[in-house]
CSV table of C-alpha atoms and ligand atoms in Angstrom, one decimal:
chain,number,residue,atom,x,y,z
F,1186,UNK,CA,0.0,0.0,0.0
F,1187,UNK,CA,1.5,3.3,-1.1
F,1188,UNK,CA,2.3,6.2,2.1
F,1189,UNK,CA,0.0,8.5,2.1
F,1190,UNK,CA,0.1,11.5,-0.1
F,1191,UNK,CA,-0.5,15.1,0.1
F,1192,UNK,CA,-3.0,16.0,-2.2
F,1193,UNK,CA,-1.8,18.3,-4.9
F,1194,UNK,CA,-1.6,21.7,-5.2
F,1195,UNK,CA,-4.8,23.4,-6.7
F,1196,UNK,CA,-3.0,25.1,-10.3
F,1197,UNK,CA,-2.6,28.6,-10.4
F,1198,UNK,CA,-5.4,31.4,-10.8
F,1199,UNK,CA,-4.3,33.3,-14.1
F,1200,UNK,CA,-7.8,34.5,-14.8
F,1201,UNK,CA,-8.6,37.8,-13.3
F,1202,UNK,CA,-12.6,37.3,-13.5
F,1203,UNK,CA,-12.0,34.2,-11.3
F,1204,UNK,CA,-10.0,36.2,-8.5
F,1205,UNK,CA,-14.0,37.0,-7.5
F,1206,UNK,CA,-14.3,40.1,-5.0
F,1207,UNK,CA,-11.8,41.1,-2.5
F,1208,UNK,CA,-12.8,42.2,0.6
F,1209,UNK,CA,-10.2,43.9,2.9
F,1210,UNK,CA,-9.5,44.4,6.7
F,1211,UNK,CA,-9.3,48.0,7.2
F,1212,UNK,CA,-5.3,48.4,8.1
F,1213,UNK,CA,-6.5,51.7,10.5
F,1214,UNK,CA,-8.3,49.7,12.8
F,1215,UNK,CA,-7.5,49.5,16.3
F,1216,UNK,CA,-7.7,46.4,18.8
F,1217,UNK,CA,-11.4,47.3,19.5
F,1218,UNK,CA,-12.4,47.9,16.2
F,1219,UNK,CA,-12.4,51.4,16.0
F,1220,UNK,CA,-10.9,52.8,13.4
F,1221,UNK,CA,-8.4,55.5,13.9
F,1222,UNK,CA,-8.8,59.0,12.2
F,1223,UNK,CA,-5.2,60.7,13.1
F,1224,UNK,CA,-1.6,60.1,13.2
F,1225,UNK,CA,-1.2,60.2,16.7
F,1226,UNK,CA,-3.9,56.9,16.8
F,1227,UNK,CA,-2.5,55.5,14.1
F,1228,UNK,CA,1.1,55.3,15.8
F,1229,UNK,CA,0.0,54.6,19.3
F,1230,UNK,CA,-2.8,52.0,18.3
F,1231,UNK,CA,-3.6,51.1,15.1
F,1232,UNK,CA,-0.1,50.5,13.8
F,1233,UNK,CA,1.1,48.7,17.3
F,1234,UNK,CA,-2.1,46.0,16.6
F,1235,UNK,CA,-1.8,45.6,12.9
F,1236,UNK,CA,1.9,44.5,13.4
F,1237,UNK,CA,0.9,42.4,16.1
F,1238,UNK,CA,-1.6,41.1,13.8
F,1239,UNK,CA,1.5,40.2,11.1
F,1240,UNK,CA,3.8,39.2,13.4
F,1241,UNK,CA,1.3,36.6,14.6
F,1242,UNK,CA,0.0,35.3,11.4
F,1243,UNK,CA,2.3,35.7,8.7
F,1244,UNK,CA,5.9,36.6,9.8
F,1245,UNK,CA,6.5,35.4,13.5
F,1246,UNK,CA,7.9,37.1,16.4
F,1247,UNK,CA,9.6,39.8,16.1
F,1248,UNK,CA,13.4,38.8,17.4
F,1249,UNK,CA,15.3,41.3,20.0
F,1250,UNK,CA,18.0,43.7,18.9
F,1251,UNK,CA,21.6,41.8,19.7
F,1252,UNK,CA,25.2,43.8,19.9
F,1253,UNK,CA,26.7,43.4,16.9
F,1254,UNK,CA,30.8,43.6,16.2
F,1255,UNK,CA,33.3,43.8,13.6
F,1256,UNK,CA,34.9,40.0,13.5
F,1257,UNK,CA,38.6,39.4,12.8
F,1258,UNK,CA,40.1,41.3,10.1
F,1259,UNK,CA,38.2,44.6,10.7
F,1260,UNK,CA,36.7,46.9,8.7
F,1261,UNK,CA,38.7,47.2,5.2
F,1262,UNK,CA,38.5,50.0,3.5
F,1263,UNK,CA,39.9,50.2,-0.1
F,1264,UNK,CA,40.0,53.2,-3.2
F,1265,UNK,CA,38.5,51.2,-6.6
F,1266,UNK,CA,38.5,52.4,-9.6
F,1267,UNK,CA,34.7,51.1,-10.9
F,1268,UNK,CA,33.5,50.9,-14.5
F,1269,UNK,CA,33.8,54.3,-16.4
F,1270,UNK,CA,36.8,54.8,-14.2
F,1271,UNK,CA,34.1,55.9,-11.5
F,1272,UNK,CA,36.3,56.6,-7.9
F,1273,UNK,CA,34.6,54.7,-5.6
F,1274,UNK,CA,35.5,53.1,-2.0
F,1275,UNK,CA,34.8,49.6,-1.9
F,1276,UNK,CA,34.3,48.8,2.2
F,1277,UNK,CA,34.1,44.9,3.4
F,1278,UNK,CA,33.6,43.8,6.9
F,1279,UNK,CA,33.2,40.8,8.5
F,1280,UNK,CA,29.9,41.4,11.3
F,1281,UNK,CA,29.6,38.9,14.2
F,1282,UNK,CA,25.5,39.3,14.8
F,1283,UNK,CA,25.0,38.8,18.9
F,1284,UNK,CA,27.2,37.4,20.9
F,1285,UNK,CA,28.2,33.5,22.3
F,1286,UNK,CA,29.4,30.5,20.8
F,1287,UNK,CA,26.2,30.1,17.9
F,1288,UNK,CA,26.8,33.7,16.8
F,1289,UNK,CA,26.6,34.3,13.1
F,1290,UNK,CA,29.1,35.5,10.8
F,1291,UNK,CA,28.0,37.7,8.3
F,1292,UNK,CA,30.1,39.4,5.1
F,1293,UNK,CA,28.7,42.7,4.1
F,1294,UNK,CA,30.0,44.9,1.0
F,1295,UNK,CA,29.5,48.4,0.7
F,1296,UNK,CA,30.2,50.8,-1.8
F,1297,UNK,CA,30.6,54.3,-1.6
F,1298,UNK,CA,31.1,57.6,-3.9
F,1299,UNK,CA,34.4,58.1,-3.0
F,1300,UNK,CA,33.6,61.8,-2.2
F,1301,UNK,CA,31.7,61.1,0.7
F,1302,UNK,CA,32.9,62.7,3.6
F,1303,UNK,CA,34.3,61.4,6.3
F,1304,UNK,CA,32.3,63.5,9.4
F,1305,UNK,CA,34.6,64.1,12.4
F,1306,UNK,CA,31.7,62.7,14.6
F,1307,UNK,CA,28.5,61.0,13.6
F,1308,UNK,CA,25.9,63.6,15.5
F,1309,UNK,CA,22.9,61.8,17.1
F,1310,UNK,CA,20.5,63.5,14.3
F,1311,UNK,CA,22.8,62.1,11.9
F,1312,UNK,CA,22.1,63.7,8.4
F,1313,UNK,CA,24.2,66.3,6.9
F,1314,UNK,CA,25.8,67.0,3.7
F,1315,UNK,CA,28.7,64.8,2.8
F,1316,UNK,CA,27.1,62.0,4.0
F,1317,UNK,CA,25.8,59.4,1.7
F,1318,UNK,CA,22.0,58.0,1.4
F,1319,UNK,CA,22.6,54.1,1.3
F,1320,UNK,CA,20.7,51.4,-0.1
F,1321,UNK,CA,21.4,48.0,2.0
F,1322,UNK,CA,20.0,44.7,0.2
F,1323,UNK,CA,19.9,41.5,0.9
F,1324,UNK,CA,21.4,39.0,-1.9
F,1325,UNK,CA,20.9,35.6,-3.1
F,1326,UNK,CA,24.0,34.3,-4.3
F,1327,UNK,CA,26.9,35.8,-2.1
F,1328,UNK,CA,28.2,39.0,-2.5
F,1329,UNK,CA,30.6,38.1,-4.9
F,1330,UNK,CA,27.8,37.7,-7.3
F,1331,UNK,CA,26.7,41.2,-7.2
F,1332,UNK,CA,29.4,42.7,-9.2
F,1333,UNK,CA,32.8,41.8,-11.3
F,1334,UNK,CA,35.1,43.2,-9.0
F,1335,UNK,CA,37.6,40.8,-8.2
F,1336,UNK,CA,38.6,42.3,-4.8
F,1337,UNK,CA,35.2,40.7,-3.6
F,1338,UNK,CA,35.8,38.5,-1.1
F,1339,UNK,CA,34.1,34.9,-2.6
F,1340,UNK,CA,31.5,33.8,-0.1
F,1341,UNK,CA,32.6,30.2,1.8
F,1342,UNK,CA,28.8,29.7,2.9
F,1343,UNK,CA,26.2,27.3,1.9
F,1344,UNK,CA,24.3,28.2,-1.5
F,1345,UNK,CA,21.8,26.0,-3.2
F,1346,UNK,CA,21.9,24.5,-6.0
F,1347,UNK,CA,22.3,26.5,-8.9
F,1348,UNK,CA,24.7,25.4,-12.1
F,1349,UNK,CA,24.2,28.7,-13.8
F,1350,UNK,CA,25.8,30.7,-10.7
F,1351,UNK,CA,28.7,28.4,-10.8
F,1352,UNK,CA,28.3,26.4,-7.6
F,1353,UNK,CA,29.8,23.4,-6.9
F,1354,UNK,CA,28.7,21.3,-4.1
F,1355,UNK,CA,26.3,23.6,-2.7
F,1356,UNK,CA,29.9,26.8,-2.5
F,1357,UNK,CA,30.7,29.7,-5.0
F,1358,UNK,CA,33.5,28.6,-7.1
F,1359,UNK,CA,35.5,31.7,-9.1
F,1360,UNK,CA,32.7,31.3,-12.1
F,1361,UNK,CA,30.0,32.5,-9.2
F,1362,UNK,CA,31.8,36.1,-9.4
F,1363,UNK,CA,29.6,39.0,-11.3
F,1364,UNK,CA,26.1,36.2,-12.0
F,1365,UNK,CA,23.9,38.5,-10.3
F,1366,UNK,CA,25.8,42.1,-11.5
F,1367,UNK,CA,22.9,43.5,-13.9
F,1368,UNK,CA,21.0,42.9,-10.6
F,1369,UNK,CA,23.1,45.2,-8.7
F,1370,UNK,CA,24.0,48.5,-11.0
F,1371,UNK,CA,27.0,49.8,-8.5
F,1372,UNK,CA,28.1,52.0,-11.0
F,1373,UNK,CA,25.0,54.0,-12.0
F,1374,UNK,CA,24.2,54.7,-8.3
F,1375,UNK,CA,27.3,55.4,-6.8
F,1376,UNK,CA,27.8,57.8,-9.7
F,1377,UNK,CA,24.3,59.3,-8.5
F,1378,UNK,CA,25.8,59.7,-5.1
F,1379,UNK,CA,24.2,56.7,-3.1
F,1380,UNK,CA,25.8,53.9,-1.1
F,1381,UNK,CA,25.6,50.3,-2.5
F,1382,UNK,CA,25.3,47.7,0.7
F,1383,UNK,CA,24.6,44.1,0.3
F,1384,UNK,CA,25.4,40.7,2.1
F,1385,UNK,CA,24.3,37.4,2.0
F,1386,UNK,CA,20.7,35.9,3.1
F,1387,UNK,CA,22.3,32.4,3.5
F,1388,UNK,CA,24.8,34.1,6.0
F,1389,UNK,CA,21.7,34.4,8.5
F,1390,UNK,CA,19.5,32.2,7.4
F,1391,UNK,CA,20.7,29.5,4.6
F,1392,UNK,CA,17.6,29.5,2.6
F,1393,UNK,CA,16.4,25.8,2.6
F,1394,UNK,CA,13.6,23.8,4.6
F,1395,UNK,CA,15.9,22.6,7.1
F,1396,UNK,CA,18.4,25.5,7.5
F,1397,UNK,CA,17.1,26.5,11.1
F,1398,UNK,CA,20.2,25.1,13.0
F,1399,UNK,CA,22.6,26.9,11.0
F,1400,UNK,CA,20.5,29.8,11.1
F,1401,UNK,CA,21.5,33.0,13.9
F,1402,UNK,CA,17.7,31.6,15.5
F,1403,UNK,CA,19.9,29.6,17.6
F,1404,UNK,CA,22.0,32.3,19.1
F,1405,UNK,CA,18.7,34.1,19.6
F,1406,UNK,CA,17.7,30.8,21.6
F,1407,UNK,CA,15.2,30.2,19.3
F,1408,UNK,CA,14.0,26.7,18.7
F,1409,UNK,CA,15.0,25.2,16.0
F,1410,UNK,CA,13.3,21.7,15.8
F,1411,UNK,CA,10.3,19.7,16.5
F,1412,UNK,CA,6.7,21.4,16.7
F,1413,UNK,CA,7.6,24.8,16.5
F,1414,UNK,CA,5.1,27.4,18.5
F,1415,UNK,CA,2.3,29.2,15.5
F,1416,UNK,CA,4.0,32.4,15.8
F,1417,UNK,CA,7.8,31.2,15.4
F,1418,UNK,CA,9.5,33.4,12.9
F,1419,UNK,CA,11.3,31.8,10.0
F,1420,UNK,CA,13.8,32.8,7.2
F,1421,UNK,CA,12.1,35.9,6.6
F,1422,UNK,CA,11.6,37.1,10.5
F,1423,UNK,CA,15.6,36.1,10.6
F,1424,UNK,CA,16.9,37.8,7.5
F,1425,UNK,CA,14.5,41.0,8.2
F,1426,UNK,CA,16.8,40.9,11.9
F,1427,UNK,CA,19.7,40.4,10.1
F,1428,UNK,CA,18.8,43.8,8.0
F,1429,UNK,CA,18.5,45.4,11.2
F,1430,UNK,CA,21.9,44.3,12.6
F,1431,UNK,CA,23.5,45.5,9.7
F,1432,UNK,CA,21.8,48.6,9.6
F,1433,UNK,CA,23.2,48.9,13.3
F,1434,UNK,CA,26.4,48.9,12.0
F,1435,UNK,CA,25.9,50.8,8.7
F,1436,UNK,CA,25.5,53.6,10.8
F,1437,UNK,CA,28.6,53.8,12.7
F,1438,UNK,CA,29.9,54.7,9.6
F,1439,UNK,CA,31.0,58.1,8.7
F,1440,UNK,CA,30.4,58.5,5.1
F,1441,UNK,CA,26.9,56.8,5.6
F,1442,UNK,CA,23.8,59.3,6.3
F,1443,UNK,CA,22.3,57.2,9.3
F,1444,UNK,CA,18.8,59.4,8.3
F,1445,UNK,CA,18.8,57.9,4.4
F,1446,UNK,CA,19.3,54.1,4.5
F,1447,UNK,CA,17.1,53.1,2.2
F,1448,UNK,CA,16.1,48.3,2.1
F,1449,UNK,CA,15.4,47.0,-0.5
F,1450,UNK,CA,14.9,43.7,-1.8
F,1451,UNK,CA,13.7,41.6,-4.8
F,1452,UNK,CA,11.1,38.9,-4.9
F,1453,UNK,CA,11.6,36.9,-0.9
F,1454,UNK,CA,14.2,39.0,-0.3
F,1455,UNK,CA,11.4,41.8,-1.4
F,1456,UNK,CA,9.1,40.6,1.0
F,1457,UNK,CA,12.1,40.4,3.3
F,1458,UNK,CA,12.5,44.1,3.2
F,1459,UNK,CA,9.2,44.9,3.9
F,1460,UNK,CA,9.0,43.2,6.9
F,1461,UNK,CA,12.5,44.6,7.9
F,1462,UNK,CA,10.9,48.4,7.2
F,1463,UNK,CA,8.2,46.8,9.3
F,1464,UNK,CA,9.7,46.6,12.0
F,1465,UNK,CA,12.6,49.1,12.0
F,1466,UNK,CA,11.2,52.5,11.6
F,1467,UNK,CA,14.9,53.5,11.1
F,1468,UNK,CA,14.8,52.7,7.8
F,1469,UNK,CA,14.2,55.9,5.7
F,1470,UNK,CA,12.3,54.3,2.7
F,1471,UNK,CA,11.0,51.1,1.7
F,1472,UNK,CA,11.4,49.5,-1.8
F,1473,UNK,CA,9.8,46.2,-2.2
F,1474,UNK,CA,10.6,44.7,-6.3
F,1475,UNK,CA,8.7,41.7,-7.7
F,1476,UNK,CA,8.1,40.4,-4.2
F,1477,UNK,CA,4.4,38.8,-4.9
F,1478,UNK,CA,2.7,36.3,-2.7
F,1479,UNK,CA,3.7,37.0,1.0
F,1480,UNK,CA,5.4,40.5,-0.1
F,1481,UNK,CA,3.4,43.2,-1.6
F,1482,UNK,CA,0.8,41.2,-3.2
F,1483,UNK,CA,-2.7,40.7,-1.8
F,1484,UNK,CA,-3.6,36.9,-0.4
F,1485,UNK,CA,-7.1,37.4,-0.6
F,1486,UNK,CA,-7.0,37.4,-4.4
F,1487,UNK,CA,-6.5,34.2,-5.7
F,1488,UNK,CA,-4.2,35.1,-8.6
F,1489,UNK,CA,-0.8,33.5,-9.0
F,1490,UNK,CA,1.1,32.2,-6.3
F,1491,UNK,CA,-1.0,31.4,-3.2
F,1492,UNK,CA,-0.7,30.8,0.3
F,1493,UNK,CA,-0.8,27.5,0.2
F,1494,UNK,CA,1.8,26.8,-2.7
F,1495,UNK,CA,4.4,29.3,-1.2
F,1496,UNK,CA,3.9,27.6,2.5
F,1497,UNK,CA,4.2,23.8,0.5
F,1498,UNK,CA,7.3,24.7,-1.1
F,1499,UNK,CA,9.0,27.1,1.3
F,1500,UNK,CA,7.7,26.0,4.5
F,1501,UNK,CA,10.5,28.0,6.7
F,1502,UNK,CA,9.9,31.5,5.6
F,1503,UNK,CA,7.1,32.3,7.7
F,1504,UNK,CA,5.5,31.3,10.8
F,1505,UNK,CA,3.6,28.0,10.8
F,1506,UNK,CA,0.5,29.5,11.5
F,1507,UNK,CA,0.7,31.5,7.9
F,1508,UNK,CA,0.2,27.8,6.5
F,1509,UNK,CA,-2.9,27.5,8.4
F,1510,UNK,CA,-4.6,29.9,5.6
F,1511,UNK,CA,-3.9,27.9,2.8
F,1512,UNK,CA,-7.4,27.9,1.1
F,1513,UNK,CA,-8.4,30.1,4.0
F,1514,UNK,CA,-6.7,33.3,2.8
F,1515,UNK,CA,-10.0,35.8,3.5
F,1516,UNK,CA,-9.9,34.4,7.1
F,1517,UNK,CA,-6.9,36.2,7.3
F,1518,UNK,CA,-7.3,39.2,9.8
F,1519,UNK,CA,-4.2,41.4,8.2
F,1520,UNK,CA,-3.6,41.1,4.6
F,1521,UNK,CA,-0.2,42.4,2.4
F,1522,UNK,CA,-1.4,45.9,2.5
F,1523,UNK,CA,-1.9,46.1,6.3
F,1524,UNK,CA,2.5,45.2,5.5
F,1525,UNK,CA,2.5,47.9,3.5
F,1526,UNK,CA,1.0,50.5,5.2
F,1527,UNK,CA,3.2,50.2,8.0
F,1528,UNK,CA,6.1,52.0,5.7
F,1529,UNK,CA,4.3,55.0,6.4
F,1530,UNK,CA,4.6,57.5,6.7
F,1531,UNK,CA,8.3,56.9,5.5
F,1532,UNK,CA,8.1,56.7,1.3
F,1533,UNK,CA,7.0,53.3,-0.1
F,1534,UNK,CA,8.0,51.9,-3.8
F,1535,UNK,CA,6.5,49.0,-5.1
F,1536,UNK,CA,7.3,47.5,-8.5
F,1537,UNK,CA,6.1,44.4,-10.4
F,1538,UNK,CA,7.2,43.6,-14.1
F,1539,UNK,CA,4.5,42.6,-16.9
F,1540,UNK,CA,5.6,39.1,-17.5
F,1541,UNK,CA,5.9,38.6,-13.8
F,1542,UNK,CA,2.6,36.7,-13.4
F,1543,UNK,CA,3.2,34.5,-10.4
F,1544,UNK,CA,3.5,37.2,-8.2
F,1545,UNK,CA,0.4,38.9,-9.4
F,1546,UNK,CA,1.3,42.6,-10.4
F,1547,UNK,CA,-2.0,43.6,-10.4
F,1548,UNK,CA,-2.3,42.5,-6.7
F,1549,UNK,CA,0.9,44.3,-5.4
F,1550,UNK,CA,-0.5,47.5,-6.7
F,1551,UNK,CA,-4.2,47.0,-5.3
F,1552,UNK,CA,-2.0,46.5,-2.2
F,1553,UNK,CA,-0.4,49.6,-2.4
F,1554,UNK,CA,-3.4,51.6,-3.4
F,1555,UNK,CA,-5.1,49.8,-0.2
F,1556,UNK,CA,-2.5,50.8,2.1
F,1557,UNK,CA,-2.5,54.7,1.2
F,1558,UNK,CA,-4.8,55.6,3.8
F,1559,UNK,CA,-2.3,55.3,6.5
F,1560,UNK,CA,-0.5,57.9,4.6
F,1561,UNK,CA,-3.0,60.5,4.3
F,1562,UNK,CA,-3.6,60.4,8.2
F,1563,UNK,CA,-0.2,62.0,8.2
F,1564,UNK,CA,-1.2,64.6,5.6
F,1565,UNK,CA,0.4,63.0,2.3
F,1566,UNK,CA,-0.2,61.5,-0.5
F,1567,UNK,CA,-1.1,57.7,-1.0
F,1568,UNK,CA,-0.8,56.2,-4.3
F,1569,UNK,CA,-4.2,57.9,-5.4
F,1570,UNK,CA,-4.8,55.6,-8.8
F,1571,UNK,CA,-8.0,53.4,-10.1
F,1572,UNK,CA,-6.0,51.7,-12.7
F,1573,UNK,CA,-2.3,50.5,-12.8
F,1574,UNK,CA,0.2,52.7,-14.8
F,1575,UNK,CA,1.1,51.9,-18.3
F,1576,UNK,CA,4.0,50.1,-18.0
F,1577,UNK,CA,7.4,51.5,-17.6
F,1578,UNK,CA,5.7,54.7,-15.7
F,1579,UNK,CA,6.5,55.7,-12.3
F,1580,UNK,CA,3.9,57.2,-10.4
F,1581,UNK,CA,3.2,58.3,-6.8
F,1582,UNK,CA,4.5,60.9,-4.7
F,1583,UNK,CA,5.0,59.2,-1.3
F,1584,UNK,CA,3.9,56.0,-2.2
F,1585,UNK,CA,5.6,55.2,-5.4
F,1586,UNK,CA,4.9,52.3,-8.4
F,1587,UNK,CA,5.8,50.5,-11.8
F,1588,UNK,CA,5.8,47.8,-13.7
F,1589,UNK,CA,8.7,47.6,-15.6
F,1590,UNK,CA,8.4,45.3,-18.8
F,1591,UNK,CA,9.5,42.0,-18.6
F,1592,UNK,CA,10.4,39.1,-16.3
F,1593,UNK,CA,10.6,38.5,-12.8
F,1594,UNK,CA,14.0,40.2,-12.2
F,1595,UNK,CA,15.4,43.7,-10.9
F,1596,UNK,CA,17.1,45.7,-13.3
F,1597,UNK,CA,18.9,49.2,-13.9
F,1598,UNK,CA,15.5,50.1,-14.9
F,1599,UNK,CA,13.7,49.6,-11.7
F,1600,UNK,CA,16.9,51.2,-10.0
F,1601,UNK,CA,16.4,54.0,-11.8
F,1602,UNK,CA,12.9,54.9,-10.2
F,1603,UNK,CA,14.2,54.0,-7.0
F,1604,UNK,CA,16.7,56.4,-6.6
F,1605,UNK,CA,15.1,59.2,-8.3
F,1606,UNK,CA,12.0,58.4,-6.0
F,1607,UNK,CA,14.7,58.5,-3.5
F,1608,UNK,CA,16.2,61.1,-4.6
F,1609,UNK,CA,13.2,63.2,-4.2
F,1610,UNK,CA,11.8,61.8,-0.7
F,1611,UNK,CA,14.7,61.6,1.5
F,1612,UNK,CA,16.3,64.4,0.5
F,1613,UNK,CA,19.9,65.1,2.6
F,1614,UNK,CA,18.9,67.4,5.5
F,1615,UNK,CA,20.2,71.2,5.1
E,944,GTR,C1,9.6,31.7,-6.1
E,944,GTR,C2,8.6,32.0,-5.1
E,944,GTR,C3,8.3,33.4,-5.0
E,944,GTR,C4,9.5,34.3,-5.0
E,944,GTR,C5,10.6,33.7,-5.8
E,944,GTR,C6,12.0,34.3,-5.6
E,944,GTR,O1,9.9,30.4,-6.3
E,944,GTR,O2,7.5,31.2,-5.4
E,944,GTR,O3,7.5,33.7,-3.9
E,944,GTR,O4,9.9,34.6,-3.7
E,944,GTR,O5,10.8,32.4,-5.7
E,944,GTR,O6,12.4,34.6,-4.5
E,944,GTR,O7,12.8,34.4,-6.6
């Protein structure tokens, strides 16, 4: 007699008259119902309860701030020459995240316009001219991948399988170096005047079903087998931490303007950086690319990926409970725009691409549209739109969107509207 098997996954919703109506939780209700008419509310009630509402249904826990250090080797700081002959300082550092035995080891690469100054103290308000905005990313592939420069430091950590990116045996081999660079366009923003900052997900949480024990959950005495507790966070609640501790030390740095570090992420690294803007209001501005089912996109609607394919296939991102709404998405009390909303009001970009189906464009930019009142309470602009954009147009003052033609990807093009969205809403301080 054959083991029992799961029974398969319902095929994806590509028709939009079959997504049927969506009916949403109102993201400015409070923990009695009410819902709130002002900022003040907003911050003190609202917002504090529709986290809760994510952290206990979707993402887990949030996890505790650890100290974080500069491991052997220190911080190394050397002059490049990039592309163009663009002066740049390339800056690589070794972070131990928390402290004890089980404490990660995480490689972050920075780059910098080389004329960014070098403040004689980092004041506690923090902005100032000289000092560079920074966008800080998560990667997929080692930062190595991200560009051709061969003074990368090759990553020695777990990757999966991927022949393309030239790994062997689950490492990065010399072939991994530059397989991710249109991803990453150093040279057109660091010639715009932002920081560049990546490091590896797999350095905090390597991205597979069973990466728990190698993940810096254990260091945060986490547990990391057996029948985990509904709201126990997963890769993403550990990657979005590991953001964070970065981010600690990203503003330590002279040359950085701790008052414009901008995440960003693309596709679950995308829905990573929501949840990291989430829940570290330090960040200055949100960018969330392709990041679909779980990221920008609604659950309710029934279009693409769904709840209960990205929970079969990727059971450790969230929380177990998340699985529980597989089928069940419109029991949800929180959905993706209630994420969304809690950007504000710091700005907001959201982009999909046309032949990015799976994650349902349409749905990330309901979601952003849905969100937009938690703007307004603070006197700005939402995105304010019926329809989507044509493609390739950026619209939205304080909440910003596109979808850029093509694939599932992020490209100089969608860079582009980031930073002159940044450009425009966290502007340096005079
Ligand atoms: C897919 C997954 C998406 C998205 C994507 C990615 O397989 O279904 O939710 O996260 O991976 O990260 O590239």
């Amino acid at each position: 007699m054959a083991a029992h098997a799961a029974p398969p996954l319902p095929a994806p919703n590509y028709d939009e008259s079959a997504v049927g109506e969506v009916v949403l939780p109102d993201p400015l209700r409070g923990p009695d119902g009410t819902v709130v008419t002002t900022a003040d509310a907003w911050r003190r009630v609202a917002r504090p309860h529709q986290l809760a509402l994510l952290e206990t249904h979707v993402y887990g826990r949030r996890l505790p701030p650890r100290p974080v250090t500069v491991a052997d080797g220190g911080v190394e700081e050397v002059a490049v020459s990039l592309a163009g002959g663009l002066p740049a300082t390339r800056v690589q550092a070794r972070l131990r995240l928390g402290d004890g035995p089980n404490a990660r080891l995480v490689d972050v690469l920075l780059y910098l316009p080389r004329g960014a100054t070098r403040a004689a103290s980092p004041g506690p308000a923090g902005g100032g001219p000289g000092r560079v905005p920074v966008f800080l990313e998560l990667n997929f592939r080692g930062n190595h991948a991200q560009h051709g420069d061969p003074g990368i430091r090759l990553s020695t950590s777990w990757m999966p399988k991927d022949d393309a990116a030239g790994i062997v045996d689950h490492r990065a081999t010399e072939a991994s170096r530059g397989v991710n660079a249109r991803r990453w366009p150093v040279e057109a923003l660091v010639g715009r005047g932002f920081g560049m900052a990546t490091a590896y997900c797999g350095d905090i949480f390597p991205d597979r079903a069973d990466g728990r024990p190698d993940s810096v959950l254990v260091s945060l005495g986490r547990p990391v087998d057996g029948a985990l507790p509904p709201d126990e966070p997963g890769a993403i609640g550990a990657w979005a931490w590991g953001l964070s501790r970065i981010l600690d030390w990203l503003v330590t740095l002279p040359e950085v303007d701790p008052a414009r570090v901008a995440v960003v992420g693309h596709s679950r690294l995308g829905k990573t950086a929501l949840w990291a803007g989430a829940c570290d209001e330090r960040f200055a501005m949100v960018v969330s690319n392709n990041s679909g089912c779980g990221g920008a996109a609604l659950s309710r609607r029934n279009f693409g990926e769904t709840v209960a394919v990205i929970t079969e296939r990727f059971p450790h991102w969230f929380c177990p409970a998340f699985a529980g709404y597989a089928g069940r998405e419109r029991e949800l009390p929180c959905d993706q725009h209630t994420l969304l909303a809690m950007a504000a009001p710091r700005p907001l970009y959201v982009s999909s691409a046309t032949e990015d189906l799976w994650a349902d464009p349409r749905g990330e930019f309901l979601a952003a549209v849905a969100a937009s009142p938690a703007w307004r309470l603070f006197g700005l602009e939402g995105l304010d739109a019926a329809v989507p954009p044509r493609p390739d147009e950026s619209i939205g003052d304080r909440v910003g969107y596109h979808t850029r033609t093509g694939a599932h990807d992020i490209l100089l093009e969608d860079w582009t509207f980031f930073t002159d969205f940044a450009t425009r809403t966290i502007p340096a301080a005079r």
